[in-house]
């Protein structure tokens, strides 16, 4: 997946409302998700190279709004490199469930958090990360580091997280 780009501001990005049988409605904005935008989706993304994308809110943006507990996205054996995000979260997980297995993230830049989780509800995220190699990723904002976890549960195992910045992991509960 290469060359994706979102609108430059949320004001210029049109919203679309979809009705999801059994779940209700979801509003999707093209301001998010330059390469991948997932909402109420149980995607399985495997063996992909994601490179050269520009986003304002997530090269990958996942938002399940806490409503779909059985909706789990799997990112397996993907290589994320050379992507740019102008705001929070190059990989932006909001109120969602994700399994990341055997991924490499290198040479990506985000304003705030290359790997970013956000939820204003306790237990809003469950992110399982196994065998992630995360190196040479940078943020342009001094307030947040390349790895930023806010809310929910994040389990990391058998992984290497290495960054050029001091204080490379922010965890806020």
C-alpha positions as a Python dict, from the first residue, in 0.01 Angstrom:
ca = {
    (1, 'X'): (0, 0, 0),
    (2, 'X'): (173, 315, -111),
    (3, 'X'): (102, 676, -195),
    (4, 'X'): (-218, 719, 7),
    (5, 'X'): (-304, 1068, 125),
    (6, 'X'): (-581, 1215, 336),
    (7, 'X'): (-728, 1563, 317),
    (8, 'X'): (-512, 1830, 476),
    (9, 'X'): (-769, 1947, 731),
    (10, 'X'): (-1078, 1798, 891),
    (11, 'X'): (-1280, 2089, 753),
    (12, 'X'): (-1209, 1990, 392),
    (13, 'X'): (-1273, 1620, 448),
    (14, 'X'): (-1623, 1497, 367),
    (15, 'X'): (-1796, 1262, 614),
    (16, 'X'): (-1998, 960, 508),
    (17, 'X'): (-2255, 786, 728),
    (18, 'X'): (-2295, 410, 687),
    (19, 'X'): (-2558, 182, 839),
    (20, 'X'): (-2407, -140, 967),
    (21, 'X'): (-2664, -420, 1009),
    (22, 'X'): (-2688, -524, 1372),
    (23, 'X'): (-2468, -238, 1494),
    (24, 'X'): (-2623, 92, 1391),
    (25, 'X'): (-2454, 377, 1208),
    (26, 'X'): (-2092, 481, 1174),
    (27, 'X'): (-1960, 814, 1048),
    (28, 'X'): (-1648, 777, 837),
    (29, 'X'): (-1426, 1076, 764),
    (30, 'X'): (-1170, 1086, 483),
    (31, 'X'): (-956, 1303, 713),
    (32, 'X'): (-836, 973, 863),
    (33, 'X'): (-667, 664, 729),
    (34, 'X'): (-444, 743, 432),
    (35, 'X'): (-365, 379, 353),
    (36, 'X'): (-628, 203, 568),
    (37, 'X'): (-938, 328, 749),
    (38, 'X'): (-1115, 67, 961),
    (39, 'X'): (-1437, 124, 1150),
    (40, 'X'): (-1636, -166, 1295),
    (41, 'X'): (-1410, -395, 1096),
    (42, 'X'): (-1236, -723, 1173),
    (43, 'X'): (-968, -689, 908),
    (44, 'X'): (-685, -936, 860),
    (45, 'X'): (-391, -759, 699),
    (46, 'X'): (-98, -990, 630),
    (47, 'X'): (235, -981, 446),
    (48, 'X'): (205, -619, 332),
    (49, 'X'): (450, -335, 280),
    (50, 'X'): (297, 0, 378),
    (51, 'X'): (519, 283, 257),
    (52, 'X'): (512, 640, 125),
    (53, 'X'): (175, 738, 271),
    (54, 'X'): (86, 1079, 416),
    (55, 'X'): (-191, 1123, 671),
    (56, 'X'): (-334, 1379, 908),
    (57, 'X'): (-481, 1119, 1144),
    (58, 'X'): (-341, 775, 1085),
    (59, 'X'): (-184, 600, 790),
    (60, 'X'): (-384, 322, 952),
    (61, 'X'): (-680, 451, 1152),
    (62, 'X'): (-893, 202, 1348),
    (63, 'X'): (-1196, 311, 1552),
    (64, 'X'): (-1453, 62, 1678),
    (65, 'X'): (-1615, 292, 1937),
    (66, 'X'): (-1608, 23, 2212),
    (67, 'X'): (-1928, -122, 2073),
    (68, 'X'): (-1805, -429, 1892),
    (69, 'X'): (-1619, -653, 2138),
    (70, 'X'): (-1591, -937, 1887),
    (71, 'X'): (-1434, -719, 1619),
    (72, 'X'): (-1058, -779, 1625),
    (73, 'X'): (-816, -659, 1359),
    (74, 'X'): (-500, -860, 1290),
    (75, 'X'): (-187, -697, 1147),
    (76, 'X'): (57, -978, 1070),
    (77, 'X'): (400, -974, 905),
    (78, 'X'): (368, -617, 778),
    (79, 'X'): (652, -376, 707),
    (80, 'X'): (570, -8, 781),
    (81, 'X'): (836, 230, 647),
    (82, 'X'): (872, 583, 509),
    (83, 'X'): (525, 701, 612),
    (84, 'X'): (443, 1049, 745),
    (85, 'X'): (164, 1158, 974),
    (86, 'X'): (92, 1525, 1038),
    (87, 'X'): (-98, 1470, 1364),
    (88, 'X'): (-141, 1209, 1637),
    (89, 'X'): (-91, 847, 1546),
    (90, 'X'): (68, 706, 1234),
    (91, 'X'): (-91, 380, 1349),
    (92, 'X'): (-390, 519, 1536),
    (93, 'X'): (-593, 275, 1746),
    (94, 'X'): (-899, 426, 1915),
    (95, 'X'): (-1140, 217, 2124),
    (96, 'X'): (-1050, -99, 1941),
    (97, 'X'): (-903, -447, 1961),
    (98, 'X'): (-588, -524, 1759),
    (99, 'X'): (-339, -809, 1739),
    (100, 'X'): (-3, -706, 1589),
    (101, 'X'): (217, -1006, 1511),
    (102, 'X'): (565, -1001, 1349),
    (103, 'X'): (555, -638, 1230),
    (104, 'X'): (845, -405, 1152),
    (105, 'X'): (807, -26, 1184),
    (106, 'X'): (1105, 183, 1075),
    (107, 'X'): (1182, 530, 941),
    (108, 'X'): (832, 670, 998),
    (109, 'X'): (754, 1022, 1121),
    (110, 'X'): (453, 1150, 1312),
    (111, 'X'): (376, 1472, 1488),
    (112, 'X'): (274, 1277, 1796),
    (113, 'X'): (308, 903, 1841),
    (114, 'X'): (407, 680, 1551),
    (115, 'X'): (236, 395, 1739),
    (116, 'X'): (-58, 558, 1917),
    (117, 'X'): (-349, 429, 2123),
    (118, 'X'): (-624, 653, 2251),
    (119, 'X'): (-938, 595, 2454),
    (120, 'X'): (-1126, 812, 2696),
    (121, 'X'): (-1297, 505, 2842),
    (122, 'X'): (-1138, 250, 3078),
    (123, 'X'): (-1074, -72, 2893),
    (124, 'X'): (-1141, 104, 2565),
    (125, 'X'): (-847, -52, 2385),
    (126, 'X'): (-700, -400, 2391),
    (127, 'X'): (-382, -405, 2185),
    (128, 'X'): (-170, -722, 2178),
    (129, 'X'): (175, -675, 2027),
    (130, 'X'): (401, -975, 1971),
    (131, 'X'): (732, -965, 1784),
    (132, 'X'): (735, -597, 1689),
    (133, 'X'): (1061, -444, 1571),
    (134, 'X'): (1024, -69, 1613),
    (135, 'X'): (1328, 150, 1536),
    (136, 'X'): (1435, 483, 1391),
    (137, 'X'): (1085, 630, 1412),
    (138, 'X'): (1055, 995, 1512),
    (139, 'X'): (804, 1249, 1633),
    (140, 'X'): (814, 1618, 1551),
    (141, 'X'): (626, 1726, 1864),
    (142, 'X'): (830, 1755, 2181),
    (143, 'X'): (539, 1653, 2402),
    (144, 'X'): (481, 1295, 2284),
    (145, 'X'): (724, 1021, 2196),
    (146, 'X'): (714, 773, 1905),
    (147, 'X'): (527, 519, 2122),
    (148, 'X'): (224, 670, 2295),
    (149, 'X'): (-33, 460, 2486),
    (150, 'X'): (-333, 631, 2643),
    (151, 'X'): (-610, 423, 2798),
    (152, 'X'): (-702, 58, 2768),
    (153, 'X'): (-476, -246, 2784),
    (154, 'X'): (-157, -285, 2583),
    (155, 'X'): (31, -616, 2602),
    (156, 'X'): (379, -622, 2446),
    (157, 'X'): (592, -937, 2425),
    (158, 'X'): (907, -1049, 2242),
    (159, 'X'): (958, -706, 2087),
    (160, 'X'): (1233, -449, 2033),
    (161, 'X'): (1142, -81, 2068),
    (162, 'X'): (1432, 152, 1992),
    (163, 'X'): (1404, 525, 1921),
    (164, 'X'): (1638, 819, 1872),
    (165, 'X'): (1447, 1028, 2128),
    (166, 'X'): (1477, 1043, 2505),
    (167, 'X'): (1170, 913, 2691),
    (168, 'X'): (1071, 687, 2405),
    (169, 'X'): (749, 552, 2555),
    (170, 'X'): (458, 756, 2698),
    (171, 'X'): (201, 560, 2898),
    (172, 'X'): (-99, 750, 3032),
    (173, 'X'): (-384, 588, 3223),
}
